[in-house]
PDB file of N, CA and C in Angstrom:
ATOM      1  N   UNK A   1       4.145 -41.878 -29.835  1.00  0.00           N
ATOM      2  CA  UNK A   1       3.453 -40.829 -29.388  1.00  0.00           C
ATOM      3  C   UNK A   1       2.787 -41.222 -28.076  1.00  0.00           C
ATOM      4  N   UNK A   2       3.023 -40.445 -26.921  1.00  0.00           N
ATOM      5  CA  UNK A   2       2.474 -40.817 -25.621  1.00  0.00           C
ATOM      6  C   UNK A   2       0.972 -40.301 -25.304  1.00  0.00           C
ATOM      7  N   UNK A   3       0.287 -41.107 -24.625  1.00  0.00           N
ATOM      8  CA  UNK A   3      -1.057 -40.674 -24.317  1.00  0.00           C
ATOM      9  C   UNK A   3      -1.082 -39.657 -23.141  1.00  0.00           C
ATOM     10  N   UNK A   4      -2.105 -38.699 -23.210  1.00  0.00           N
ATOM     11  CA  UNK A   4      -2.108 -37.702 -22.177  1.00  0.00           C
ATOM     12  C   UNK A   4      -2.236 -38.373 -20.780  1.00  0.00           C
ATOM     13  N   UNK A   5      -1.692 -37.852 -19.806  1.00  0.00           N
ATOM     14  CA  UNK A   5      -1.691 -38.445 -18.399  1.00  0.00           C
ATOM     15  C   UNK A   5      -2.932 -37.881 -17.740  1.00  0.00           C
ATOM     16  N   UNK A   6      -3.737 -38.813 -17.071  1.00  0.00           N
ATOM     17  CA  UNK A   6      -4.760 -38.318 -16.316  1.00  0.00           C
ATOM     18  C   UNK A   6      -4.443 -38.214 -14.901  1.00  0.00           C
ATOM     19  N   UNK A   7      -4.779 -36.948 -14.235  1.00  0.00           N
ATOM     20  CA  UNK A   7      -4.542 -36.816 -12.809  1.00  0.00           C
ATOM     21  C   UNK A   7      -5.512 -37.395 -12.190  1.00  0.00           C
ATOM     22  N   UNK A   8      -5.307 -37.954 -10.927  1.00  0.00           N
ATOM     23  CA  UNK A   8      -6.491 -38.436 -10.074  1.00  0.00           C
ATOM     24  C   UNK A   8      -7.118 -37.252  -9.613  1.00  0.00           C
ATOM     25  N   UNK A   9      -8.531 -37.355  -9.314  1.00  0.00           N
ATOM     26  CA  UNK A   9      -9.382 -36.491  -8.887  1.00  0.00           C
ATOM     27  C   UNK A   9      -9.513 -36.343  -7.408  1.00  0.00           C
ATOM     28  N   UNK A  10      -9.786 -35.251  -6.771  1.00  0.00           N
ATOM     29  CA  UNK A  10      -9.922 -35.202  -5.218  1.00  0.00           C
ATOM     30  C   UNK A  10     -11.272 -35.863  -4.928  1.00  0.00           C
ATOM     31  N   UNK A  11     -11.378 -36.348  -3.716  1.00  0.00           N
ATOM     32  CA  UNK A  11     -12.593 -36.890  -3.256  1.00  0.00           C
ATOM     33  C   UNK A  11     -13.599 -35.744  -3.136  1.00  0.00           C
ATOM     34  N   UNK A  12     -14.858 -35.938  -3.016  1.00  0.00           N
ATOM     35  CA  UNK A  12     -15.734 -34.904  -2.883  1.00  0.00           C
ATOM     36  C   UNK A  12     -15.657 -34.195  -1.584  1.00  0.00           C
ATOM     37  N   UNK A  13     -15.429 -34.699  -0.392  1.00  0.00           N
ATOM     38  CA  UNK A  13     -15.291 -34.203   0.812  1.00  0.00           C
ATOM     39  C   UNK A  13     -14.169 -33.144   0.689  1.00  0.00           C
ATOM     40  N   UNK A  14     -13.053 -33.566   0.120  1.00  0.00           N
ATOM     41  CA  UNK A  14     -11.939 -32.807   0.028  1.00  0.00           C
ATOM     42  C   UNK A  14     -12.069 -31.449  -0.842  1.00  0.00           C
ATOM     43  N   UNK A  15     -12.957 -31.726  -1.931  1.00  0.00           N
ATOM     44  CA  UNK A  15     -13.337 -30.537  -2.778  1.00  0.00           C
ATOM     45  C   UNK A  15     -14.084 -29.551  -1.963  1.00  0.00           C
ATOM     46  N   UNK A  16     -15.206 -30.162  -1.286  1.00  0.00           N
ATOM     47  CA  UNK A  16     -15.977 -29.177  -0.539  1.00  0.00           C
ATOM     48  C   UNK A  16     -15.315 -28.256   0.539  1.00  0.00           C
ATOM     49  N   UNK A  17     -14.320 -29.073   1.218  1.00  0.00           N
ATOM     50  CA  UNK A  17     -13.489 -28.384   2.210  1.00  0.00           C
ATOM     51  C   UNK A  17     -12.610 -27.292   1.485  1.00  0.00           C
ATOM     52  N   UNK A  18     -12.083 -27.466   0.388  1.00  0.00           N
ATOM     53  CA  UNK A  18     -11.135 -26.524  -0.260  1.00  0.00           C
ATOM     54  C   UNK A  18     -12.035 -25.406  -0.725  1.00  0.00           C
ATOM     55  N   UNK A  19     -13.228 -25.628  -1.083  1.00  0.00           N
ATOM     56  CA  UNK A  19     -14.133 -24.469  -1.529  1.00  0.00           C
ATOM     57  C   UNK A  19     -14.632 -23.750  -0.446  1.00  0.00           C
ATOM     58  N   UNK A  20     -14.675 -24.316   0.759  1.00  0.00           N
ATOM     59  CA  UNK A  20     -15.246 -23.694   1.958  1.00  0.00           C
ATOM     60  C   UNK A  20     -14.021 -22.726   2.342  1.00  0.00           C
ATOM     61  N   UNK A  21     -12.821 -23.038   2.343  1.00  0.00           N
ATOM     62  CA  UNK A  21     -11.721 -22.321   2.838  1.00  0.00           C
ATOM     63  C   UNK A  21     -11.193 -21.422   1.759  1.00  0.00           C
ATOM     64  N   UNK A  22     -11.771 -21.455   0.642  1.00  0.00           N
ATOM     65  CA  UNK A  22     -11.275 -20.499  -0.597  1.00  0.00           C
ATOM     66  C   UNK A  22     -11.675 -19.083  -0.105  1.00  0.00           C
ATOM     67  N   UNK A  23     -13.006 -18.863   0.394  1.00  0.00           N
ATOM     68  CA  UNK A  23     -13.572 -17.601   0.831  1.00  0.00           C
ATOM     69  C   UNK A  23     -13.059 -17.051   1.986  1.00  0.00           C
ATOM     70  N   UNK A  24     -12.498 -17.842   2.895  1.00  0.00           N
ATOM     71  CA  UNK A  24     -12.359 -17.326   4.279  1.00  0.00           C
ATOM     72  C   UNK A  24     -11.064 -16.309   3.913  1.00  0.00           C
ATOM     73  N   UNK A  25     -10.159 -16.449   3.186  1.00  0.00           N
ATOM     74  CA  UNK A  25      -8.897 -15.649   3.000  1.00  0.00           C
ATOM     75  C   UNK A  25      -9.194 -14.212   2.492  1.00  0.00           C
ATOM     76  N   UNK A  26     -10.534 -14.044   2.001  1.00  0.00           N
ATOM     77  CA  UNK A  26     -10.794 -12.684   1.394  1.00  0.00           C
ATOM     78  C   UNK A  26     -11.442 -11.788   2.498  1.00  0.00           C
ATOM     79  N   UNK A  27     -11.527 -12.037   3.590  1.00  0.00           N
ATOM     80  CA  UNK A  27     -11.987 -11.109   4.587  1.00  0.00           C
ATOM     81  C   UNK A  27     -10.984 -10.151   4.977  1.00  0.00           C
ATOM     82  N   UNK A  28     -11.576  -8.852   5.111  1.00  0.00           N
ATOM     83  CA  UNK A  28     -10.497  -7.745   5.533  1.00  0.00           C
ATOM     84  C   UNK A  28     -10.519  -7.580   7.035  1.00  0.00           C
ATOM     85  N   UNK A  29      -9.331  -7.309   7.625  1.00  0.00           N
ATOM     86  CA  UNK A  29      -9.303  -6.799   9.037  1.00  0.00           C
ATOM     87  C   UNK A  29      -9.888  -5.553   9.159  1.00  0.00           C
ATOM     88  N   UNK A  30     -10.085  -5.069  10.332  1.00  0.00           N
ATOM     89  CA  UNK A  30     -10.774  -3.751  10.751  1.00  0.00           C
ATOM     90  C   UNK A  30      -9.643  -2.590  10.270  1.00  0.00           C
ATOM     91  N   UNK A  31      -8.553  -3.048  10.564  1.00  0.00           N
ATOM     92  CA  UNK A  31      -7.513  -1.898  10.378  1.00  0.00           C
ATOM     93  C   UNK A  31      -7.164  -1.815   8.837  1.00  0.00           C
ATOM     94  N   UNK A  32      -7.493  -2.721   8.071  1.00  0.00           N
ATOM     95  CA  UNK A  32      -7.272  -2.515   6.511  1.00  0.00           C
ATOM     96  C   UNK A  32      -8.021  -1.369   5.923  1.00  0.00           C
ATOM     97  N   UNK A  33      -9.136  -1.228   6.422  1.00  0.00           N
ATOM     98  CA  UNK A  33     -10.089  -0.064   5.967  1.00  0.00           C
ATOM     99  C   UNK A  33      -9.822   1.353   7.004  1.00  0.00           C
ATOM    100  N   UNK A  34      -9.441   0.879   8.252  1.00  0.00           N
ATOM    101  CA  UNK A  34      -9.311   2.222   9.231  1.00  0.00           C
ATOM    102  C   UNK A  34      -8.043   3.002   8.932  1.00  0.00           C
ATOM    103  N   UNK A  35      -6.921   2.254   8.684  1.00  0.00           N
ATOM    104  CA  UNK A  35      -5.664   2.953   8.527  1.00  0.00           C
ATOM    105  C   UNK A  35      -5.672   3.971   7.202  1.00  0.00           C
ATOM    106  N   UNK A  36      -6.110   3.495   6.138  1.00  0.00           N
ATOM    107  CA  UNK A  36      -6.119   4.436   4.985  1.00  0.00           C
ATOM    108  C   UNK A  36      -7.087   5.443   5.080  1.00  0.00           C
ATOM    109  N   UNK A  37      -8.265   5.258   5.799  1.00  0.00           N
ATOM    110  CA  UNK A  37      -9.053   6.309   5.970  1.00  0.00           C
ATOM    111  C   UNK A  37      -8.438   7.271   7.019  1.00  0.00           C
ATOM    112  N   UNK A  38      -7.801   6.879   7.975  1.00  0.00           N
ATOM    113  CA  UNK A  38      -7.116   7.834   9.130  1.00  0.00           C
ATOM    114  C   UNK A  38      -6.020   8.591   8.295  1.00  0.00           C
ATOM    115  N   UNK A  39      -5.353   8.011   7.344  1.00  0.00           N
ATOM    116  CA  UNK A  39      -4.159   8.574   6.736  1.00  0.00           C
ATOM    117  C   UNK A  39      -4.849   9.685   5.940  1.00  0.00           C
ATOM    118  N   UNK A  40      -5.927   9.339   5.057  1.00  0.00           N
ATOM    119  CA  UNK A  40      -6.628  10.327   4.292  1.00  0.00           C
ATOM    120  C   UNK A  40      -7.112  11.564   4.997  1.00  0.00           C
ATOM    121  N   UNK A  41      -7.623  11.352   6.312  1.00  0.00           N
ATOM    122  CA  UNK A  41      -8.102  12.423   6.971  1.00  0.00           C
ATOM    123  C   UNK A  41      -7.042  13.307   7.603  1.00  0.00           C
ATOM    124  N   UNK A  42      -5.779  12.610   8.006  1.00  0.00           N
ATOM    125  CA  UNK A  42      -4.682  13.332   8.360  1.00  0.00           C
ATOM    126  C   UNK A  42      -4.069  14.338   7.386  1.00  0.00           C
ATOM    127  N   UNK A  43      -4.142  13.696   6.140  1.00  0.00           N
ATOM    128  CA  UNK A  43      -3.507  14.550   4.966  1.00  0.00           C
ATOM    129  C   UNK A  43      -4.351  15.619   4.609  1.00  0.00           C
ATOM    130  N   UNK A  44      -5.763  15.418   4.652  1.00  0.00           N
ATOM    131  CA  UNK A  44      -6.663  16.438   4.416  1.00  0.00           C
ATOM    132  C   UNK A  44      -6.585  17.580   5.369  1.00  0.00           C
ATOM    133  N   UNK A  45      -6.430  17.238   6.686  1.00  0.00           N
ATOM    134  CA  UNK A  45      -6.099  18.271   7.669  1.00  0.00           C
ATOM    135  C   UNK A  45      -4.842  19.009   7.518  1.00  0.00           C
ATOM    136  N   UNK A  46      -3.812  18.422   7.084  1.00  0.00           N
ATOM    137  CA  UNK A  46      -2.572  19.036   6.866  1.00  0.00           C
ATOM    138  C   UNK A  46      -2.748  19.865   5.580  1.00  0.00           C
ATOM    139  N   UNK A  47      -3.414  19.661   4.589  1.00  0.00           N
ATOM    140  CA  UNK A  47      -3.614  20.408   3.400  1.00  0.00           C
ATOM    141  C   UNK A  47      -4.677  21.773   3.869  1.00  0.00           C
ATOM    142  N   UNK A  48      -5.669  21.385   4.743  1.00  0.00           N
ATOM    143  CA  UNK A  48      -6.507  22.547   5.086  1.00  0.00           C
ATOM    144  C   UNK A  48      -5.761  23.666   5.880  1.00  0.00           C
ATOM    145  N   UNK A  49      -4.800  23.053   6.841  1.00  0.00           N
ATOM    146  CA  UNK A  49      -4.051  24.101   7.637  1.00  0.00           C
ATOM    147  C   UNK A  49      -2.970  24.799   6.884  1.00  0.00           C
ATOM    148  N   UNK A  50      -2.569  24.525   5.833  1.00  0.00           N
ATOM    149  CA  UNK A  50      -1.511  25.137   5.018  1.00  0.00           C
ATOM    150  C   UNK A  50      -1.679  26.492   4.583  1.00  0.00           C
ATOM    151  N   UNK A  51      -2.817  27.124   4.733  1.00  0.00           N
ATOM    152  CA  UNK A  51      -3.088  28.297   4.340  1.00  0.00           C
ATOM    153  C   UNK A  51      -2.487  29.384   5.294  1.00  0.00           C
ATOM    154  N   UNK A  52      -2.149  28.957   6.524  1.00  0.00           N
ATOM    155  CA  UNK A  52      -1.394  29.687   7.599  1.00  0.00           C
ATOM    156  C   UNK A  52       0.058  29.691   7.596  1.00  0.00           C
ATOM    157  N   UNK A  53       0.559  28.966   6.465  1.00  0.00           N
ATOM    158  CA  UNK A  53       2.028  28.811   6.381  1.00  0.00           C
ATOM    159  C   UNK A  53       2.640  29.941   5.997  1.00  0.00           C
ATOM    160  N   UNK A  54       3.870  30.151   6.578  1.00  0.00           N
ATOM    161  CA  UNK A  54       4.694  31.557   6.462  1.00  0.00           C
ATOM    162  C   UNK A  54       5.825  31.222   5.267  1.00  0.00           C
ATOM    163  N   UNK A  55       6.403  32.239   4.872  1.00  0.00           N
ATOM    164  CA  UNK A  55       7.446  31.970   3.802  1.00  0.00           C
ATOM    165  C   UNK A  55       8.752  31.631   4.642  1.00  0.00           C
ATOM    166  N   UNK A  56       9.635  30.784   3.973  1.00  0.00           N
ATOM    167  CA  UNK A  56      10.787  30.420   4.438  1.00  0.00           C
ATOM    168  C   UNK A  56      11.803  31.665   4.732  1.00  0.00           C
ATOM    169  N   UNK A  57      12.689  31.620   5.630  1.00  0.00           N
ATOM    170  CA  UNK A  57      13.638  32.559   5.839  1.00  0.00           C
ATOM    171  C   UNK A  57      14.598  32.621   4.571  1.00  0.00           C
ATOM    172  N   UNK A  58      15.009  33.850   4.434  1.00  0.00           N
ATOM    173  CA  UNK A  58      15.897  34.039   3.223  1.00  0.00           C
ATOM    174  C   UNK A  58      16.928  33.149   2.794  1.00  0.00           C
ATOM    175  N   UNK A  59      17.713  32.820   4.231  1.00  0.00           N
ATOM    176  CA  UNK A  59      18.764  31.708   3.943  1.00  0.00           C
ATOM    177  C   UNK A  59      18.218  30.396   3.493  1.00  0.00           C
ATOM    178  N   UNK A  60      18.963  29.636   2.495  1.00  0.00           N
ATOM    179  CA  UNK A  60      18.336  28.315   2.286  1.00  0.00           C
ATOM    180  C   UNK A  60      18.891  27.303   3.193  1.00  0.00           C
ATOM    181  N   UNK A  61      17.980  26.364   3.359  1.00  0.00           N
ATOM    182  CA  UNK A  61      18.283  25.329   4.223  1.00  0.00           C
ATOM    183  C   UNK A  61      19.399  24.486   3.578  1.00  0.00           C
ATOM    184  N   UNK A  62      20.025  23.425   4.442  1.00  0.00           N
ATOM    185  CA  UNK A  62      21.199  22.609   3.887  1.00  0.00           C
ATOM    186  C   UNK A  62      20.514  21.612   2.839  1.00  0.00           C
ATOM    187  N   UNK A  63      19.484  21.064   2.958  1.00  0.00           N
ATOM    188  CA  UNK A  63      18.912  20.263   1.918  1.00  0.00           C
ATOM    189  C   UNK A  63      18.711  20.991   0.594  1.00  0.00           C
ATOM    190  N   UNK A  64      18.189  22.088   0.706  1.00  0.00           N
ATOM    191  CA  UNK A  64      18.016  22.839  -0.610  1.00  0.00           C
ATOM    192  C   UNK A  64      19.421  23.111  -1.112  1.00  0.00           C
ATOM    193  N   UNK A  65      20.370  23.429  -0.451  1.00  0.00           N
ATOM    194  CA  UNK A  65      21.623  23.683  -1.012  1.00  0.00           C
ATOM    195  C   UNK A  65      22.288  22.422  -1.669  1.00  0.00           C
ATOM    196  N   UNK A  66      22.186  21.322  -1.175  1.00  0.00           N
ATOM    197  CA  UNK A  66      22.568  20.116  -1.516  1.00  0.00           C
ATOM    198  C   UNK A  66      21.829  19.853  -2.810  1.00  0.00           C
ATOM    199  N   UNK A  67      20.459  19.924  -2.913  1.00  0.00           N
ATOM    200  CA  UNK A  67      19.750  19.688  -4.168  1.00  0.00           C
ATOM    201  C   UNK A  67      20.237  20.671  -5.166  1.00  0.00           C
ATOM    202  N   UNK A  68      20.502  21.861  -4.894  1.00  0.00           N
ATOM    203  CA  UNK A  68      20.894  22.736  -5.900  1.00  0.00           C
ATOM    204  C   UNK A  68      22.304  22.320  -6.570  1.00  0.00           C
ATOM    205  N   UNK A  69      23.241  21.916  -5.607  1.00  0.00           N
ATOM    206  CA  UNK A  69      24.517  21.407  -6.154  1.00  0.00           C
ATOM    207  C   UNK A  69      24.441  20.254  -6.938  1.00  0.00           C
ATOM    208  N   UNK A  70      23.490  19.269  -6.429  1.00  0.00           N
ATOM    209  CA  UNK A  70      23.208  18.086  -7.352  1.00  0.00           C
ATOM    210  C   UNK A  70      22.648  18.410  -8.751  1.00  0.00           C
ATOM    211  N   UNK A  71      21.819  19.293  -8.734  1.00  0.00           N
ATOM    212  CA  UNK A  71      21.162  19.670 -10.129  1.00  0.00           C
ATOM    213  C   UNK A  71      22.363  20.491 -10.966  1.00  0.00           C
ATOM    214  N   UNK A  72      23.189  21.177 -10.317  1.00  0.00           N
ATOM    215  CA  UNK A  72      24.271  21.800 -11.251  1.00  0.00           C
ATOM    216  C   UNK A  72      25.197  20.668 -11.679  1.00  0.00           C
ATOM    217  N   UNK A  73      25.557  19.598 -10.761  1.00  0.00           N
ATOM    218  CA  UNK A  73      26.381  18.614 -11.375  1.00  0.00           C
ATOM    219  C   UNK A  73      25.939  17.842 -12.401  1.00  0.00           C
ATOM    220  N   UNK A  74      24.453  17.521 -12.194  1.00  0.00           N
ATOM    221  CA  UNK A  74      23.971  16.632 -13.214  1.00  0.00           C
ATOM    222  C   UNK A  74      23.602  17.267 -14.460  1.00  0.00           C
ATOM    223  N   UNK A  75      23.102  18.757 -14.388  1.00  0.00           N
ATOM    224  CA  UNK A  75      22.596  19.491 -15.617  1.00  0.00           C
ATOM    225  C   UNK A  75      23.556  20.140 -16.225  1.00  0.00           C
TER     226      UNK A  75
END
């Protein structure tokens, strides 16, 4: 039966330095908060302005036709 291995401990100065640097990586950059707020505002403006939207033309677009064909082929 083997005895458990004991790992060498770090010197006290090294432990303090590691603890001091551990919190430095948690700071956020200014754009980490600004970009989601800007995206939310732009999406809110898009939703607010959608009341003026007009109905689509009677002929279906190419994307709509392709999606219908795909649904027919799968279903």
